[in-house]
Coordinates of C-alpha atoms in Angstrom, one line a residue:
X109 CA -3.9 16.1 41.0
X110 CA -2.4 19.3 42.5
X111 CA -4.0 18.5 45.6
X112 CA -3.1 14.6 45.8
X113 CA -0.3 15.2 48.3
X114 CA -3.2 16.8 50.9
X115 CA -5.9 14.3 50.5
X116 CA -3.8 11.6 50.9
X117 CA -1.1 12.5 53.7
X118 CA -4.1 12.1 56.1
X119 CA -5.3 8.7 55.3
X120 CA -4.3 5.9 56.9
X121 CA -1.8 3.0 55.5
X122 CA -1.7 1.8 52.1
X123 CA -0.3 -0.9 50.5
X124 CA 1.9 -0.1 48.1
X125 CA 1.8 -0.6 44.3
X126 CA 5.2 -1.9 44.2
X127 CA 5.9 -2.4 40.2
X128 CA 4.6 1.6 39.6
X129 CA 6.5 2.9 42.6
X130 CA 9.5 0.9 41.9
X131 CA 9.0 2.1 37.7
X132 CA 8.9 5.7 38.9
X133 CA 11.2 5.7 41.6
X134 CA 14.1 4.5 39.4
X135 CA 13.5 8.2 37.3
X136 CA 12.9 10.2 40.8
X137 CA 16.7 9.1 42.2
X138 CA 18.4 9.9 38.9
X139 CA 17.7 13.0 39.7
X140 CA 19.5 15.7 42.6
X141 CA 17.0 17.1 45.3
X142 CA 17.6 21.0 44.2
X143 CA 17.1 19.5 40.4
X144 CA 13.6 18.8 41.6
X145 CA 13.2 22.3 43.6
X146 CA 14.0 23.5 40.2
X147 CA 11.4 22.3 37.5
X148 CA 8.8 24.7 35.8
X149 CA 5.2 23.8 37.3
X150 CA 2.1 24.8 35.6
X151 CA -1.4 25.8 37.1
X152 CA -1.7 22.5 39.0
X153 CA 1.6 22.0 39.7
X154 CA 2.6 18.2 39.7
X155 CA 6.2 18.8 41.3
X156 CA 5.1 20.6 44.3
X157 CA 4.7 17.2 46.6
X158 CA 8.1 16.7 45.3
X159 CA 9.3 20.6 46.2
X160 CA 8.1 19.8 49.8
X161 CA 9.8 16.3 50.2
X162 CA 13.0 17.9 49.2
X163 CA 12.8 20.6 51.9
X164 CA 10.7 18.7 54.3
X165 CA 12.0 17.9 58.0
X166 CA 14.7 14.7 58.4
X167 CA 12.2 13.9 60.8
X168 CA 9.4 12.9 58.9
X169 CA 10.3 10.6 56.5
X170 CA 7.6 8.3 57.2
X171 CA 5.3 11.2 56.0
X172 CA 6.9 12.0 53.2
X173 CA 7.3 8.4 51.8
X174 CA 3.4 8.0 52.2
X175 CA 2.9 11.0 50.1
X176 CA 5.1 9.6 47.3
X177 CA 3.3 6.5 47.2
X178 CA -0.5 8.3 47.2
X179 CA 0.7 10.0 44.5
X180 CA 2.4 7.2 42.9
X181 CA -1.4 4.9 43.4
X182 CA -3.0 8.0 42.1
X183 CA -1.1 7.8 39.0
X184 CA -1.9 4.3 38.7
X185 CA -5.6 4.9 39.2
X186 CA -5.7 7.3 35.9
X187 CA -3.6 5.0 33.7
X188 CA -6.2 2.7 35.0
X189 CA -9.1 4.3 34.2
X190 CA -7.9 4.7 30.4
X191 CA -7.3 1.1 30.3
X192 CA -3.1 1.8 30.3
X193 CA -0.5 -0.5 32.1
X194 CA 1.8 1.1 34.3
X195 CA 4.5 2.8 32.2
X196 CA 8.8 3.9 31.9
X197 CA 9.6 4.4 28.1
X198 CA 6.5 4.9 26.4
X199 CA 3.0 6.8 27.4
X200 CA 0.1 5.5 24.9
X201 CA -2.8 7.7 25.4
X202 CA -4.3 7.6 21.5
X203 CA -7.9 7.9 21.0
X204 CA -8.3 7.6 24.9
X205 CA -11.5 10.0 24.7
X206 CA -9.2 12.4 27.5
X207 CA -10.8 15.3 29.0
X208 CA -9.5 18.2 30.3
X209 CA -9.3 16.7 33.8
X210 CA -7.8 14.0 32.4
X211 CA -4.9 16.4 30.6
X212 CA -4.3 17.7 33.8
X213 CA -3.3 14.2 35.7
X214 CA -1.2 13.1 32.5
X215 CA 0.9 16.3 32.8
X216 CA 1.3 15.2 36.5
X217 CA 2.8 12.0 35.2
X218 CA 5.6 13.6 33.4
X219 CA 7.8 14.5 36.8
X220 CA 8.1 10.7 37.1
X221 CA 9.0 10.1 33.7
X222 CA 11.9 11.1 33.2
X223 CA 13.1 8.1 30.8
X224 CA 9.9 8.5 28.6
X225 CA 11.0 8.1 24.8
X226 CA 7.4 8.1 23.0
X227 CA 4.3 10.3 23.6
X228 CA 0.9 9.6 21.8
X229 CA -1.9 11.3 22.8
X230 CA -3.2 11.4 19.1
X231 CA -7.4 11.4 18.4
X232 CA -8.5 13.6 21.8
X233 CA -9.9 16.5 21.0
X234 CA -9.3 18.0 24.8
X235 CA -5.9 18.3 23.9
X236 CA -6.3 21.4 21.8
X237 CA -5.8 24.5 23.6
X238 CA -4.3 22.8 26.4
X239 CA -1.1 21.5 24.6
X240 CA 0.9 24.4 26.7
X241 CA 0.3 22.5 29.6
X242 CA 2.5 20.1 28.3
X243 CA 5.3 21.7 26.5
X244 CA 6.1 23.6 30.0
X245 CA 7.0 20.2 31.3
X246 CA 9.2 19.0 28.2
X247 CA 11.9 19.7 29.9
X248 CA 11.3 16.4 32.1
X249 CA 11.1 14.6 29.1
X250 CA 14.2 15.4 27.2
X251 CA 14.7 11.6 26.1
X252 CA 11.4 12.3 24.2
X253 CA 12.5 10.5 20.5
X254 CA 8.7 10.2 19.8
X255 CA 5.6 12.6 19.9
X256 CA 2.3 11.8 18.4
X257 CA -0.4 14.6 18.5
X258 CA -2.6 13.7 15.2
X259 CA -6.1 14.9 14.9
X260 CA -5.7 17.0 18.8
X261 CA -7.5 19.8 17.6
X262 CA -4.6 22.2 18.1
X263 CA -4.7 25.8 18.4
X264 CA -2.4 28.6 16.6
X265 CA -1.4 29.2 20.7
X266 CA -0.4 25.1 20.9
X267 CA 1.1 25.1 17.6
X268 CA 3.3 28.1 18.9
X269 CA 4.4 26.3 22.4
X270 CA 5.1 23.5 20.8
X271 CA 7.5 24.9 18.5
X272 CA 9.5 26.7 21.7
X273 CA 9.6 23.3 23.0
X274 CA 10.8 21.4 21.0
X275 CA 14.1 22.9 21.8
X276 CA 14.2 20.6 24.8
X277 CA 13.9 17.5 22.8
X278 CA 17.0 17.4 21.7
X279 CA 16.4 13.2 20.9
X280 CA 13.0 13.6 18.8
X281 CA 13.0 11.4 16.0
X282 CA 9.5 11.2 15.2
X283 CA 7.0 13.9 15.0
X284 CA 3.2 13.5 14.0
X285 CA 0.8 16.5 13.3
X286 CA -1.3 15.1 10.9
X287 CA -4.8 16.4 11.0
X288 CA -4.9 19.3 12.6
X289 CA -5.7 21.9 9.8
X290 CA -4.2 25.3 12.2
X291 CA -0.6 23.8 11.6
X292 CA -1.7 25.4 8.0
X293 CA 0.1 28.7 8.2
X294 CA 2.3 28.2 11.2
X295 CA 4.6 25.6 9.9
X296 CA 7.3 27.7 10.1
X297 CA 6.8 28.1 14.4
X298 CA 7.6 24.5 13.9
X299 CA 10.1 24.2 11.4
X300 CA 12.0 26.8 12.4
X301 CA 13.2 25.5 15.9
X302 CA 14.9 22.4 13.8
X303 CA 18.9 22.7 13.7
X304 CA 21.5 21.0 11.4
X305 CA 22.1 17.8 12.4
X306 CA 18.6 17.3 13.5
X307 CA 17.8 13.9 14.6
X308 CA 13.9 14.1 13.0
X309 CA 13.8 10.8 11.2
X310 CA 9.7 10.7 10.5
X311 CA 7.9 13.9 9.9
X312 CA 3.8 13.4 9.4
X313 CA 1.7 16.6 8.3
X314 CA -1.2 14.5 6.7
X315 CA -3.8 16.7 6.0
X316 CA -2.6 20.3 7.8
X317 CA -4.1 22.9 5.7
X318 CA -0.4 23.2 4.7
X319 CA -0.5 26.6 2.3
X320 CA 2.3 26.8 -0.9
X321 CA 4.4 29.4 2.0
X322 CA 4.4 26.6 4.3
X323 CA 5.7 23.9 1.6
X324 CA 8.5 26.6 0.3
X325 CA 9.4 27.1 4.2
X326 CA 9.9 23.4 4.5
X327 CA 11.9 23.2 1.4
X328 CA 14.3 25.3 3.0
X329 CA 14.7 23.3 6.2
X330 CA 14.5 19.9 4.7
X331 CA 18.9 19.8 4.0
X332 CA 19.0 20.3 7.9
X333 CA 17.2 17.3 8.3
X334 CA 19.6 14.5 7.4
X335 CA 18.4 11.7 8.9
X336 CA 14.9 12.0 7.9
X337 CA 13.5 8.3 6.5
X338 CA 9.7 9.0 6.1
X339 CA 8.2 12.7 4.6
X340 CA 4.5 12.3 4.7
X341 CA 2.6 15.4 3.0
X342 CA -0.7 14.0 1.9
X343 CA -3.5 15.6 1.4
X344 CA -2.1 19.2 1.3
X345 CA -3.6 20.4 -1.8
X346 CA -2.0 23.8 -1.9
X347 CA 1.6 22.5 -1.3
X348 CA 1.4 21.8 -5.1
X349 CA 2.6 25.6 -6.1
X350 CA 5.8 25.4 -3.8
X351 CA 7.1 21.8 -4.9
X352 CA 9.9 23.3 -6.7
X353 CA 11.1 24.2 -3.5
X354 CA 10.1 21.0 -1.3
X355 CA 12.3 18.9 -4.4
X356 CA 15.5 21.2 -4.0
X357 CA 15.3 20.2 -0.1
X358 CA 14.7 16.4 -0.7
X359 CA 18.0 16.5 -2.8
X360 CA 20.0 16.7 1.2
X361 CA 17.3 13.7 2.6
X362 CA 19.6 11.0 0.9
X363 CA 18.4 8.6 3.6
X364 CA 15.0 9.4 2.5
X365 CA 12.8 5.9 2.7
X366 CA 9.3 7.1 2.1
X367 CA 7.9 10.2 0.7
X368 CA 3.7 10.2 0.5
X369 CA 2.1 13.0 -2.3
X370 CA -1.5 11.5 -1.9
X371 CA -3.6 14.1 -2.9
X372 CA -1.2 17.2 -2.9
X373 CA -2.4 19.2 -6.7
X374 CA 0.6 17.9 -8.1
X375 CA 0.0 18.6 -11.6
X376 CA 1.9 17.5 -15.0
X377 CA 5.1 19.6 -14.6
X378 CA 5.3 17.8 -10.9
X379 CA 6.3 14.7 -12.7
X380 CA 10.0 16.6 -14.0
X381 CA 10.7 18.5 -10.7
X382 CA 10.2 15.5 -8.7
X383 CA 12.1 13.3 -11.2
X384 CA 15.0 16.0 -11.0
X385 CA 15.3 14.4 -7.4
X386 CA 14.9 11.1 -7.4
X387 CA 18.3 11.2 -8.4
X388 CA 19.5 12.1 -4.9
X389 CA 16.8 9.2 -3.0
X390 CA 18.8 6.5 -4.0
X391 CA 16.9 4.8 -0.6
X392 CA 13.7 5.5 -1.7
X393 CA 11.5 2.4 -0.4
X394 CA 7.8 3.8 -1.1
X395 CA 7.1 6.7 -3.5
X396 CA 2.8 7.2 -3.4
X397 CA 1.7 9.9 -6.0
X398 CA -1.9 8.7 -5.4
X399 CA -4.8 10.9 -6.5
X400 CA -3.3 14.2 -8.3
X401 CA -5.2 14.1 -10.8
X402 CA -3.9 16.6 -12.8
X403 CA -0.5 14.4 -13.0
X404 CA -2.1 12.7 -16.0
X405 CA 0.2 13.2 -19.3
X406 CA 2.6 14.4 -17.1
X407 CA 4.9 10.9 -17.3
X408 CA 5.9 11.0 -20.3
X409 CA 9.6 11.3 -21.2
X410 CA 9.5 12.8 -17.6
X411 CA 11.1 9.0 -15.8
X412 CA 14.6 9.5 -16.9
X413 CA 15.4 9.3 -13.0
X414 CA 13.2 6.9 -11.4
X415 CA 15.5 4.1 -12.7
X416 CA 17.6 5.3 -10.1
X417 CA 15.0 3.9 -6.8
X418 CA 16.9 0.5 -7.2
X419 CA 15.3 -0.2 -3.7
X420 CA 11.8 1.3 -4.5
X421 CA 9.2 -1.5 -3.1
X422 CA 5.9 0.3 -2.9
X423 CA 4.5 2.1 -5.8
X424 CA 1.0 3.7 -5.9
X425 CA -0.1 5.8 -8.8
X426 CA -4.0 4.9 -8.4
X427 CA -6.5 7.7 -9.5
X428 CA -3.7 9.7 -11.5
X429 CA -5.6 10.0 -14.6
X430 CA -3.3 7.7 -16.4
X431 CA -3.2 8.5 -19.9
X432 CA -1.7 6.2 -23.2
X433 CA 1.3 8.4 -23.2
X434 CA 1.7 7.5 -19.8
X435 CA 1.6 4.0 -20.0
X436 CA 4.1 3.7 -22.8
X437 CA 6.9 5.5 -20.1
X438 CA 5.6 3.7 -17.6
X439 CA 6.5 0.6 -19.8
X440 CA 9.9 1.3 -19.8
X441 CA 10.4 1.9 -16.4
X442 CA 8.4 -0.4 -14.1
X443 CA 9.8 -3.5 -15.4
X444 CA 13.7 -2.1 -14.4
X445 CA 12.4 -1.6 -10.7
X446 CA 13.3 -5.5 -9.5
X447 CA 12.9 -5.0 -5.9
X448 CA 9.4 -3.4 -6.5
X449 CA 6.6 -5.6 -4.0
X450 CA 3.4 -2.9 -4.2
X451 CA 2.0 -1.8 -7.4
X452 CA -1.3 0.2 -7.2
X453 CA -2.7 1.3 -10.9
X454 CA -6.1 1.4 -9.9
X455 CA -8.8 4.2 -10.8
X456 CA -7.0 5.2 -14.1
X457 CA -9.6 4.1 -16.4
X458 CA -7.7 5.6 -19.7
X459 CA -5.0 2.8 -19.2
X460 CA -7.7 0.0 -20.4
X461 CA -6.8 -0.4 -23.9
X462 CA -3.1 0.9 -23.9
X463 CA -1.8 -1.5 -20.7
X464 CA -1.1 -4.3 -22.7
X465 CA 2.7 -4.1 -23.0
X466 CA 2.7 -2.6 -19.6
X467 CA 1.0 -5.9 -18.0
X468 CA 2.9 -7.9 -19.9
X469 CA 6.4 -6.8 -18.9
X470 CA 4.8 -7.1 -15.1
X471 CA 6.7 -10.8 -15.4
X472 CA 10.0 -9.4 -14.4
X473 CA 8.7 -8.5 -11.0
X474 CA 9.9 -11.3 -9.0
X475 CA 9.4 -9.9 -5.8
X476 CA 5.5 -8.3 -6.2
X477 CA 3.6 -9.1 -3.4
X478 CA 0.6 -6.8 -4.3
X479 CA -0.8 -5.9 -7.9
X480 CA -4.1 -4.2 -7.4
X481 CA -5.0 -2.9 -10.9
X482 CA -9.1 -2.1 -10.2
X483 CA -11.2 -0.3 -12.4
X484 CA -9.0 0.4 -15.2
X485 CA -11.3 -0.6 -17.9
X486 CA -9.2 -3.4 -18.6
X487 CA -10.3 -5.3 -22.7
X488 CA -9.6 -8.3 -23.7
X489 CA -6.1 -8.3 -24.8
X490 CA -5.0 -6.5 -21.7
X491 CA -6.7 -8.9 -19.6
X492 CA -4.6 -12.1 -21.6
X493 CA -1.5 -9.7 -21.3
X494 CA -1.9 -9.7 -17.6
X495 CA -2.9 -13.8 -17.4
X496 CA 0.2 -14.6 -19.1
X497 CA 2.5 -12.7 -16.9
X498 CA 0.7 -13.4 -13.5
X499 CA 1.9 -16.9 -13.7
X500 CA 5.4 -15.6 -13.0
X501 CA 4.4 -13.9 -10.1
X502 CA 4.7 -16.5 -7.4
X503 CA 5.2 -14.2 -4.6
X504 CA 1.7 -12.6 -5.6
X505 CA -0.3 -12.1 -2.0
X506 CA -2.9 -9.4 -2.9
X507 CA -4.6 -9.4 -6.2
X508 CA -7.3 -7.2 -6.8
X509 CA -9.4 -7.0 -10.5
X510 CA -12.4 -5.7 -9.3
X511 CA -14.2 -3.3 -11.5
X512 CA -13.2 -4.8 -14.6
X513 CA -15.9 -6.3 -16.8
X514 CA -13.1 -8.6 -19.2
X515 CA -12.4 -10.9 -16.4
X516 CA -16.3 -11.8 -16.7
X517 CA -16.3 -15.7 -18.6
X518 CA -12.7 -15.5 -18.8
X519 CA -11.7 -16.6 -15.2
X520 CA -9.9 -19.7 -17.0
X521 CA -7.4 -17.4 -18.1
X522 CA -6.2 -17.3 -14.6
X523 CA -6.3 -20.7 -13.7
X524 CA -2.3 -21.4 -14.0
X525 CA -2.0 -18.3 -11.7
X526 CA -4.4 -19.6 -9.0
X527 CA -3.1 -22.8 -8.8
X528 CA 0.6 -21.2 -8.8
X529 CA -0.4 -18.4 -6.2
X530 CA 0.6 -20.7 -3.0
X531 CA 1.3 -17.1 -1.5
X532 CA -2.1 -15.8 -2.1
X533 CA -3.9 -14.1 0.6
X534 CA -6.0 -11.6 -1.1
X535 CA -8.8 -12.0 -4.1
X536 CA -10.6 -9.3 -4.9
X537 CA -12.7 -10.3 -8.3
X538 CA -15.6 -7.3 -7.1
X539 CA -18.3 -6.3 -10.1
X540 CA -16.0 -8.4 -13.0
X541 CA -19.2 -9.6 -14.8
X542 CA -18.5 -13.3 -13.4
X543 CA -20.8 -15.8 -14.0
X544 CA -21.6 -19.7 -13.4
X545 CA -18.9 -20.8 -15.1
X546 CA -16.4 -18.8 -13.3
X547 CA -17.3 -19.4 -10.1
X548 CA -17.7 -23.2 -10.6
X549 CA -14.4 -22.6 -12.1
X550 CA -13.1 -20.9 -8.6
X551 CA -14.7 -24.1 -7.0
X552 CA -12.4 -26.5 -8.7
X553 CA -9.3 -24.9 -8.0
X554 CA -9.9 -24.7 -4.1
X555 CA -11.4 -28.3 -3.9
X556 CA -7.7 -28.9 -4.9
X557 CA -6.3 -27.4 -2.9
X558 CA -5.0 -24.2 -3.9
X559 CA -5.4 -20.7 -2.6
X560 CA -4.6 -22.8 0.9
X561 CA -3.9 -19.3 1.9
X562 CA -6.5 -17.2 0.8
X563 CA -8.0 -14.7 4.1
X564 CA -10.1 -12.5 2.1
X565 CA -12.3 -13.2 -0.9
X566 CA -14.6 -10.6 -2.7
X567 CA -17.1 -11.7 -5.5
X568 CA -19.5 -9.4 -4.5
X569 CA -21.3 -7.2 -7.3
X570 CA -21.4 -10.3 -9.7
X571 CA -25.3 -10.6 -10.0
X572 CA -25.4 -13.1 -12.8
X573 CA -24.4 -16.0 -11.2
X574 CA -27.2 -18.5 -10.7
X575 CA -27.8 -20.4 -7.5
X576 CA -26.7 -23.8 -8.6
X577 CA -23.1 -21.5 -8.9
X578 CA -23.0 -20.3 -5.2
X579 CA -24.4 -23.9 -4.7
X580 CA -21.2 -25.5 -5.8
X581 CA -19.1 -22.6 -4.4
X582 CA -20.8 -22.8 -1.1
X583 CA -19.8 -27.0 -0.8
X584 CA -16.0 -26.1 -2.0
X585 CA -15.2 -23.2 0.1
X586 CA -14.9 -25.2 3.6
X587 CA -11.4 -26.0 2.0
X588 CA -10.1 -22.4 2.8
X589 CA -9.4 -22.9 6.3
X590 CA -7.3 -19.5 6.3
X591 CA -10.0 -17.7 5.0
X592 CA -11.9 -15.2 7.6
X593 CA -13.6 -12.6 4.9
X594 CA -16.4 -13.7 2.3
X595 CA -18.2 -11.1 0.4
X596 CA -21.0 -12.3 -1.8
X597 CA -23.3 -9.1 -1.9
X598 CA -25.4 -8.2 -4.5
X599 CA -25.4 -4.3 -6.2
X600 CA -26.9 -1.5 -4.5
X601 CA -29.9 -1.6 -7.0
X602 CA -30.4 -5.4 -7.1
X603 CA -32.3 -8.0 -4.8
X604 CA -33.1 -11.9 -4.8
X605 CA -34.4 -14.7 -3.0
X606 CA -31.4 -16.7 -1.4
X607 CA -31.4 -20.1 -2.7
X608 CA -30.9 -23.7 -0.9
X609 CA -27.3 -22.2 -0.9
X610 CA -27.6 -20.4 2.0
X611 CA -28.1 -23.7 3.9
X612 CA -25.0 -25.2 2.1
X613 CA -23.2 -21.6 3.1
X614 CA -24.4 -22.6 7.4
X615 CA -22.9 -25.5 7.2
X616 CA -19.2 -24.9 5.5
X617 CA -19.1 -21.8 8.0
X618 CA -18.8 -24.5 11.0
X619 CA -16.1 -25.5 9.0
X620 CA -13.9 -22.1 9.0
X621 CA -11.6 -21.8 11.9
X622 CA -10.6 -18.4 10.6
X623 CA -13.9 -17.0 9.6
X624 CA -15.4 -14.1 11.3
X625 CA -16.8 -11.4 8.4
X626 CA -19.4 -12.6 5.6
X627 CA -20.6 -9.7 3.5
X628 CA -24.2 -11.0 2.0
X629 CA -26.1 -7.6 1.0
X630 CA -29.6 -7.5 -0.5
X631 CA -30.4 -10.8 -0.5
X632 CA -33.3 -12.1 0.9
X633 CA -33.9 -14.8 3.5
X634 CA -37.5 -16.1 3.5
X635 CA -38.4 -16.5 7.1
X636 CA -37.8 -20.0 7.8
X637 CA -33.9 -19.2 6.7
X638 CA -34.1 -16.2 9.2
X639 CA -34.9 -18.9 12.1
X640 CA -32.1 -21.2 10.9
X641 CA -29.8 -17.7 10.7
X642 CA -31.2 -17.1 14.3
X643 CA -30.4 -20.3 15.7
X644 CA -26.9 -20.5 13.9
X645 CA -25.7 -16.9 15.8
X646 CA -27.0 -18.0 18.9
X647 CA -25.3 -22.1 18.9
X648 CA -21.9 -20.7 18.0
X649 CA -19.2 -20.0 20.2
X650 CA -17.1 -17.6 18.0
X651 CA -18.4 -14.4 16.8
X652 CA -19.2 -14.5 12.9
X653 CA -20.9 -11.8 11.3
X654 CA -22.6 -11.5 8.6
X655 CA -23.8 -8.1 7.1
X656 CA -26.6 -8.4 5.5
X657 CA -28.2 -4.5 6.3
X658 CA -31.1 -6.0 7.3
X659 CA -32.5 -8.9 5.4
X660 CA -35.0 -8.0 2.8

């Protein structure tokens, strides 16, 4: 790109790209000539066809416009190339597979945009090690309010010029550095840079090696950053020894939206410092706590503040080793959270024979949209504590039960909530021990018409259903005309013939609009079904596939 300005100045006329000229030339005049004779190059220098317009001869203007334009068509060419449109405000380069040639002809952009707001160049490994390249030209971009740079690959170096740079973003709102395990350590190069009054609104360190000095550094900057909405820290499983620290900073973020814990060693006494704060996150939309595992028997008598997240709408405690004790605070706090649409108890299998009061007070939930409650060893009375109160959730659009044997020959309990759940998008009924009568059962309530909805449907794993069930099945399920995933596979360790089903299963296909995904592992086709299979994925016009792993 340095040398754009000489291969092009001796070619002959071009036409000109007028809507990427005319995007680029709006930033070019907002700026004075000796502004431009003024910016920081790098290596390759993308401002020095601008240097030499500037100080050019009156004489040649002709020359000097033809320049601007071969570099403006070069530009063009790259975004191109990547599949990009021409751009003003934002500069989408994620998972673009760039190269280092390729970093050099997006820092060449920058010059021209001088009105750019958001950056992603997220998922390119090329990026690491060349990120200095970039930060020498942020001050072009001092608009920037968003930069993405997940999974880059960055080095100690680029973690170290980026922190010196962001001084010049002034406007940043949004900063991602999720996966990139050398921001472990060097946090504070970062963090350090960020002034009261910051503008930082989402910060995302998703699995950064973070280390317990880097979460007790952060705790000490978090007050200066009033305006931050969305804290993301998952999967930094050493951040667990500084949370005493991180909580006494999240009691300044009273603007505070979302705060994410997946997977962070939070152990029992995590469950009293964090509740010492949720006193101060009065905003608190989504609180995920998701797979510390060592958080189990820390809930008890430990909720006193929760009460407080009047707005919470997302809660996920799945995989938190959930025990009795648990449950019973649980109990008394769940219910008071009105505005609560996400609930995600999954994976805490000691909850199965103590949920009962838990599920039952899940009727005062107005407003949940998703209740996915998956292998949590669920027993019988559980399972009628849950029926009873699911019929008051009319808003209900995910509903996930796999992995609990109860529901198997007790599907009935759920009728009323089927044929209530207008809203229903979602069934997930995975390994529940369902048999014909179930699904026969299932069969009925859409021939009716309910589940009108419905866009994904999982009963695979339920191996004892006979072929006259996915026989009736097969004949009722063309009434889900919203529906665009079917999974019917078998276990890993199981295989049968298919039955005359599989015809009946062809033919309601034709009759899905929406369909495009139809999981139907280990079972196998004799070879006069694999013709009709054949013939069916070559006659349609729409893509539908069905993964099968290779017919047995």
């Amino acid at each position: 790109m340095s040398q754009t300005g000489k291969n092009n100045s001796s070619e002959g006329e071009t036409k000109p790209q007028t809507s990427f000229v005319n995007t680029f030339l709006r930033g070019s005049k907002a700026e004075s000539r000796e502004e431009k004779n003024d910016l920081q190059t790098t290596d390759f220098q993308p401002g020095d066809w601008i240097q030499k317009t500037a100080t050019s001869d009156t004489a040649k203007p002709l020359s000097s416009e033809m320049e601007l334009r071969s570099s403006m068509e070069e530009n063009e060419r790259f975004l191109q190339k990547l599949g990009k449109k021409t751009v003003d405000k934002c500069l989408d380069l994620n998972n673009c597979g760039l190269t280092t040639a390729d970093m050099k002809e997006m820092v060449a952009l920058l010059p021209f945009l001088l009105d750019l707001e958001e950056l992603d160049i997220s998922w390119n490994d090329f990026v690491g090690g060349t990120l200095h390249s970039i930060t020498q030209q942020m001050h072009l971009v001092s608009k920037l309010k968003i930069l993405r740079l997940g999974s880059c690959r960055l080095t100690t170096d680029d973690i170290r010029a980026l922190g010196e740079a962001l001084e010049m973003t002034p406007e940043l709102e949004e900063l991602n550095l999720s996966w990139n395990s050398k921001v472990g350590g060097s946090l504070p190069l970062i963090l350090q840079k960020f002034q009261k009054g910051s503008k930082i609104q989402i910060l995302e360190l998703v699995d950064c090696a973070l280390t317990s000095e880097d979460g007790a550094f952060l705790g000490q900057v978090l007050p200066m950053l009033e305006s931050l909405e969305v804290l993301d820290l998952s999967m930094n499983r050493d951040i667990g020894g500084s949370l005493n620290s991180i909580a006494q900073g999240l009691k300044s973020t009273s603007n505070l939206k979302v705060l994410k814990l997946h997977s962070c060693g939070l152990s029992q006494m995590s469950v009293k410092i964090l509740d010492v704060a949720f006193r101060y996150l009065s905003e608190l939309r989504k609180l995920d706590l998701s797979c510390n595992k060592d958080l189990g028997g820390g809930f008890e008598d430990s909720l006193a503040q929760v009460v407080m997240l009047k707005h919470l709408e997302v809660l996920d405690l799945h995989q938190c080793s959930l025990t009795a004790d648990d449950v019973m605070s649980l109990t008394q706090v769940i219910p008071l959270l009105s505005n609560l649409q996400e609930l995600d108890l999954s994976a805490n299998k000691k909850m199965g024979n103590s949920s009962e009061n838990l599920l039952s007070r899940l009727r005062f939930l107005p407003a949940l949209k998703s209740l996915v409650i998956n292998n949590c060893a669920l027993e019988s009375e559980s399972f009628i504590a849950l029926a009873e109160a699911s019929v008051h959730l009319s808003a209900l659009e995910v509903f996930n039960l796999s992995w609990n044997k109860c529901v198997g020959g007790n599907l009935k309990l759920l009728l009323e909530t089927l044929k209530l759940s207008t809203s229903l998008q979602v069934l997930r009924l995975s390994s529940c021990s369902l048999v014909t009568e179930d699904v026969a059962l299932l069969a009925s309530v859409i021939q009716t018409g309910h589940l009108a909805k419905l866009r994904k449907l999982d009963l695979s794993y339920n191996d004892s259903i006979c072929d006259a069930g996915w026989t009736m099945f097969c004949q009722k399920v063309q009434f889900l005309k919203e529906l665009s995933e079917l999974d019917i596979s078998l276990r890993p360790s199981n295989f049968r013939d298919c039955g005359q089903w599989f015809r009946h299963l062809l033919c309601t296909v034709t009759k899905l609009p929406q369909i495009t995904e139809i999981g139907m592992k280990r079972w196998i086709l004799p070879a006069s079904q694999e013709e009709e299979l054949e013939w069916f994925d070559q006659d349609r016009k729409r893509s539908i596939h069905f993964d099968h792993g290779g017919f047995q």
